Tab-separated table of C-alpha atoms in Angstrom:
chain	number	residue	atom	x	y	z
A	729	MET	CA	-7.713	-28.383	0.099
A	730	ASN	CA	-8.636	-26.041	-2.767
A	731	ASP	CA	-8.419	-26.763	-6.505
A	732	LEU	CA	-4.922	-25.323	-6.855
A	733	GLU	CA	-3.638	-27.413	-3.950
A	734	ASN	CA	-5.222	-30.492	-5.494
A	735	TYR	CA	-3.587	-29.764	-8.836
A	736	PHE	CA	-0.215	-29.270	-7.180
A	737	ALA	CA	-0.493	-32.389	-5.015
A	738	ASN	CA	-1.430	-34.563	-7.992
A	739	ASN	CA	0.880	-32.970	-10.553
A	740	THR	CA	2.793	-35.453	-12.668
A	741	GLY	CA	3.624	-32.969	-15.429
A	742	ASN	CA	6.232	-30.249	-15.539
A	743	LEU	CA	7.929	-29.250	-12.298
A	744	ILE	CA	6.149	-26.763	-9.990
A	745	MET	CA	7.937	-25.261	-6.971
A	746	LYS	CA	5.714	-23.305	-4.575
A	747	TRP	CA	5.543	-22.841	-0.819
A	748	ARG	CA	2.506	-24.774	0.360
A	749	HIS	CA	0.882	-21.830	2.132
A	750	TYR	CA	0.756	-19.888	-1.150
A	751	PHE	CA	-2.226	-21.856	-2.417
A	752	LYS	CA	-4.665	-20.480	0.134
A	753	ILE	CA	-3.467	-16.973	-0.714
A	754	TYR	CA	-3.940	-17.585	-4.432
A	755	GLU	CA	-7.467	-18.820	-3.822
A	756	ARG	CA	-8.304	-15.807	-1.668
A	757	HIS	CA	-7.175	-13.226	-4.206
A	758	LEU	CA	-7.472	-14.901	-7.609
A	759	SER	CA	-10.557	-17.128	-7.545
A	760	ARG	CA	-12.792	-14.306	-8.819
A	761	PHE	CA	-10.963	-14.437	-12.164
A	762	ARG	CA	-11.754	-18.076	-12.889
A	763	ASN	CA	-13.522	-18.842	-16.166
A	764	SER	CA	-13.128	-15.250	-17.355
A	765	GLU	CA	-11.089	-13.655	-20.138
A	766	VAL	CA	-8.204	-13.022	-17.783
A	767	ASN	CA	-4.668	-12.028	-18.833
A	768	ILE	CA	-1.856	-13.259	-16.587
A	769	LEU	CA	1.880	-12.661	-16.600
A	770	GLU	CA	4.143	-14.870	-14.505
A	771	ILE	CA	7.758	-13.753	-14.236
A	772	GLY	CA	10.039	-16.738	-13.729
A	773	VAL	CA	8.587	-19.910	-15.249
A	774	ARG	CA	11.343	-22.485	-14.727
A	775	ASP	CA	9.983	-25.757	-16.171
A	776	GLY	CA	6.561	-24.324	-16.978
A	777	GLY	CA	4.545	-26.371	-14.511
A	778	SER	CA	2.943	-23.316	-12.939
A	779	LEU	CA	1.959	-21.959	-16.364
A	780	GLN	CA	0.043	-25.169	-16.970
A	781	MET	CA	-1.447	-24.947	-13.483
A	782	TRP	CA	-2.795	-21.444	-14.194
A	783	LYS	CA	-4.181	-22.652	-17.510
A	784	ASP	CA	-6.069	-25.434	-15.754
A	785	TYR	CA	-7.256	-23.187	-12.912
A	786	PHE	CA	-8.439	-20.156	-14.879
A	787	GLY	CA	-9.996	-22.050	-17.754
A	788	PRO	CA	-10.153	-21.919	-21.544
A	789	ASN	CA	-10.621	-18.153	-21.835
A	790	ALA	CA	-7.421	-17.267	-19.976
A	791	ARG	CA	-4.352	-15.902	-21.762
A	792	ILE	CA	-1.186	-16.789	-19.891
A	793	PHE	CA	2.162	-15.127	-20.491
A	794	GLY	CA	5.474	-16.177	-19.016
A	795	LEU	CA	8.819	-14.414	-18.801
A	796	ASP	CA	12.137	-16.111	-18.158
A	797	ILE	CA	15.812	-15.418	-18.801
A	798	ASN	CA	16.457	-19.006	-19.939
A	799	PRO	CA	16.173	-19.231	-23.759
A	800	GLN	CA	15.052	-22.849	-23.465
A	801	SER	CA	11.855	-21.665	-21.777
A	802	ALA	CA	10.564	-20.751	-25.235
A	803	GLN	CA	9.846	-24.476	-25.640
A	804	LEU	CA	7.071	-24.135	-23.068
A	805	ARG	CA	4.747	-22.312	-25.469
A	806	GLU	CA	1.459	-24.070	-26.092
A	807	SER	CA	-2.218	-23.284	-26.553
A	808	GLN	CA	-3.142	-20.270	-24.337
A	809	ILE	CA	0.483	-19.929	-23.174
A	810	GLU	CA	3.064	-17.504	-24.620
A	811	VAL	CA	6.591	-17.246	-23.221
A	812	PHE	CA	8.951	-14.295	-23.605
A	813	ILE	CA	12.688	-14.445	-23.071
A	814	GLY	CA	14.489	-11.577	-21.361
A	815	ASP	CA	16.228	-10.261	-18.288
A	816	GLN	CA	14.052	-9.077	-15.410
A	817	GLN	CA	16.953	-6.927	-14.259
A	818	ASP	CA	16.720	-4.878	-17.473
A	819	LYS	CA	14.081	-2.196	-16.910
A	820	THR	CA	14.222	-1.086	-20.545
A	821	PHE	CA	13.378	-4.612	-21.664
A	822	LEU	CA	10.514	-4.806	-19.148
A	823	THR	CA	9.112	-1.522	-20.430
A	824	GLU	CA	9.235	-2.765	-24.026
A	825	LEU	CA	7.561	-6.019	-22.996
A	826	ALA	CA	4.789	-4.140	-21.200
A	827	GLN	CA	4.062	-2.287	-24.426
A	828	ARG	CA	3.726	-5.575	-26.319
A	829	LEU	CA	1.375	-7.224	-23.850
A	830	PRO	CA	-2.367	-6.658	-23.523
A	831	ARG	CA	-3.762	-5.114	-20.366
A	832	LEU	CA	-2.919	-7.534	-17.550
A	833	ASP	CA	-5.277	-8.615	-14.785
A	834	ILE	CA	-2.796	-10.615	-12.728
A	835	LEU	CA	0.969	-10.357	-12.374
A	836	ILE	CA	2.932	-12.939	-10.395
A	837	ASP	CA	6.589	-12.114	-9.802
A	838	ASP	CA	8.365	-15.407	-9.144
A	839	GLY	CA	11.526	-14.381	-10.967
A	840	GLY	CA	15.061	-13.827	-9.746
A	841	HIS	CA	13.984	-12.439	-6.340
A	842	THR	CA	16.718	-9.814	-6.108
A	843	MET	CA	15.736	-6.390	-4.838
A	844	GLN	CA	16.279	-4.558	-8.100
A	845	GLN	CA	14.434	-7.195	-10.102
A	846	GLN	CA	11.382	-7.049	-7.848
A	847	ILE	CA	11.308	-3.254	-7.706
A	848	ASN	CA	11.900	-2.883	-11.454
A	849	SER	CA	9.028	-5.231	-12.202
A	850	PHE	CA	6.656	-3.390	-9.917
A	851	ASP	CA	7.661	0.006	-11.285
A	852	VAL	CA	6.935	-1.128	-14.839
A	853	PHE	CA	3.952	-3.430	-14.537
A	854	PHE	CA	1.779	-2.159	-11.687
A	855	ASP	CA	0.369	0.667	-13.783
A	856	GLN	CA	-0.203	-1.828	-16.629
A	857	LEU	CA	-2.679	-3.804	-14.540
A	858	SER	CA	-6.390	-3.453	-15.166
A	859	ASP	CA	-8.399	-1.298	-12.767
A	860	HIS	CA	-9.260	-4.309	-10.594
A	861	GLY	CA	-6.057	-6.258	-11.159
A	862	VAL	CA	-3.881	-8.104	-8.648
A	863	TYR	CA	-0.112	-7.814	-8.263
A	864	ILE	CA	1.703	-10.619	-6.413
A	865	CYS	CA	5.378	-10.545	-5.469
A	866	GLU	CA	6.543	-13.922	-4.220
A	867	ASP	CA	9.473	-15.042	-2.096
A	868	THR	CA	9.824	-11.652	-0.437
A	869	HIS	CA	11.823	-13.322	2.337
A	870	THR	CA	14.818	-12.548	0.110
A	871	SER	CA	14.422	-8.973	1.369
A	872	TYR	CA	16.163	-10.292	4.491
A	873	TRP	CA	18.925	-12.242	2.716
A	874	ALA	CA	22.211	-10.494	1.960
A	875	SER	CA	22.889	-12.776	-1.025
A	876	PHE	CA	19.874	-11.209	-2.781
A	877	GLY	CA	20.671	-7.642	-1.731
A	878	GLY	CA	18.471	-7.797	1.354
A	879	GLY	CA	18.855	-7.252	5.077
A	880	TYR	CA	16.578	-6.660	8.057
A	881	ARG	CA	15.102	-3.164	7.611
A	882	LYS	CA	17.755	-2.413	5.034
A	883	PRO	CA	16.821	0.534	2.786
A	884	GLY	CA	16.187	-0.460	-0.801
A	885	THR	CA	14.716	-3.909	-0.232
A	886	PHE	CA	11.371	-4.774	-1.766
A	887	ILE	CA	9.783	-5.114	1.671
A	888	GLU	CA	10.902	-1.622	2.688
A	889	TYR	CA	9.740	-0.333	-0.715
A	890	ALA	CA	6.329	-1.930	-0.135
A	891	LYS	CA	6.095	-0.533	3.398
A	892	GLU	CA	6.352	2.972	1.972
A	893	LYS	CA	3.385	2.190	-0.274
A	894	VAL	CA	1.285	1.508	2.827
A	895	ASP	CA	1.517	5.198	3.711
A	896	LEU	CA	0.147	6.077	0.286
A	897	LEU	CA	-2.948	3.966	0.937
A	898	ASN	CA	-3.735	6.582	3.573
A	899	ALA	CA	-2.597	9.661	1.667
A	900	TYR	CA	-6.111	11.099	1.480
A	901	HIS	CA	-5.815	11.660	5.233
A	902	ASN	CA	-2.740	13.870	4.990
A	903	ARG	CA	-3.828	16.885	7.047
A	904	HIS	CA	-0.492	18.612	7.360
A	905	GLY	CA	0.929	18.541	3.845
A	906	GLU	CA	3.833	16.227	4.599
A	907	PRO	CA	6.029	15.864	1.493
A	908	GLY	CA	6.006	12.425	-0.066
A	909	PHE	CA	2.582	11.752	1.438
A	910	GLU	CA	0.536	13.371	-1.305
A	911	VAL	CA	-2.287	11.611	-3.125
A	912	ASN	CA	-0.806	10.115	-6.297
A	913	ASP	CA	-1.729	7.496	-8.909
A	914	PHE	CA	-0.982	4.659	-6.487
A	915	ALA	CA	-3.295	6.132	-3.861
A	916	ARG	CA	-6.033	6.641	-6.443
A	917	SER	CA	-5.802	3.129	-7.879
A	918	THR	CA	-5.048	0.815	-4.949
A	919	ALA	CA	-7.685	-0.811	-2.762
A	920	SER	CA	-5.540	-2.878	-0.417
A	921	MET	CA	-2.149	-4.364	0.396
A	922	HIS	CA	-1.672	-7.744	2.032
A	923	PHE	CA	1.573	-8.871	3.641
A	924	TYR	CA	2.025	-12.611	4.098
A	925	ASP	CA	4.975	-14.819	4.945
A	926	SER	CA	7.154	-14.483	1.827
A	927	MET	CA	4.490	-12.742	-0.271
A	928	VAL	CA	3.012	-9.294	-0.870
A	929	VAL	CA	-0.348	-8.979	-2.649
A	930	ILE	CA	-1.644	-5.626	-3.892
A	931	GLU	CA	-5.204	-5.321	-5.164
A	932	LYS	CA	-6.231	-2.471	-7.399
A	933	ALA	CA	-9.546	-0.606	-7.555
A	934	PRO	CA	-10.327	2.997	-8.488
A	935	LYS	CA	-10.498	5.010	-5.280
A	936	GLN	CA	-11.785	8.493	-4.576
A	937	GLU	CA	-11.401	10.571	-1.457
A	938	PRO	CA	-13.031	8.678	1.432
A	939	GLU	CA	-16.305	10.068	2.783
A	940	LEU	CA	-17.258	9.915	6.455
A	941	LYS	CA	-21.037	9.835	6.832
A	942	HIS	CA	-23.498	9.439	9.690
A	943	THR	CA	-26.851	7.740	9.960
A	944	GLY	CA	-29.198	7.423	12.911
A	945	LYS	CA	-29.675	9.743	15.887
A	946	MET	CA	-27.204	10.680	18.585
A	947	ARG	CA	-28.516	9.410	21.922
A	948	LEU	CA	-25.653	10.150	24.273
A	949	PRO	CA	-23.990	13.499	24.971
A	950	ARG	CA	-20.496	13.995	23.680
A	951	PHE	CA	-17.977	12.749	26.230
A	952	LYS	CA	-14.691	14.496	26.743
A	953	ALA	CA	-12.151	12.573	28.774
A	954	THR	CA	-10.394	14.420	31.571
A	955	ARG	CA	-6.668	13.929	31.405
A	956	ILE	CA	-4.870	13.561	34.721
A	957	PRO	CA	-1.599	15.538	34.811
A	958	LYS	CA	1.509	13.450	35.311
A	959	GLY	CA	3.840	13.997	38.230
């Protein structure tokens, strides 16, 4: 059990609601930011328990920002924690908020979980992350729930949106000039994408065109397989 799991299991403060398997994922992708001057935005703060959990986990140099549509969430402000009130569905508001915030290192989307909310948030905030930042979208199982605008392989869900980004991870290998597969800012700034049950994690890092290099000596002759005709 890692430190976040321990905090969650022993929490007697404000309510925290998280799927239990999330804590291993958090540890895998976020532990490198501990005890650093990290800036975090969590969308959807409910009772504020997770804000306090991040404060405990990342240490005294962390700056933690929360966003929620509930005006009463403003009461959750405390040392190291600032809370903004607004609608995640409103892309104009998100853009204005992004301009007010410092450069973020971590974004955790645990907001309304509808397709437009998740996509809006990614569209606005991914480019606002630092060069080695981490973007986490939680509860992506709603991409399969009609009540949230989802459906299995339905166009326009966050999962389908994220699947398209996978192609862009490989855009440097576009040999045939396929449209929509060109190297863009996402391809240049993204190191990896991780799909988990109910969560997508995207890690940033500046990336240049991959180089294939060789070391050592060739010992075996090139082998060309002989294909047997069918029929």
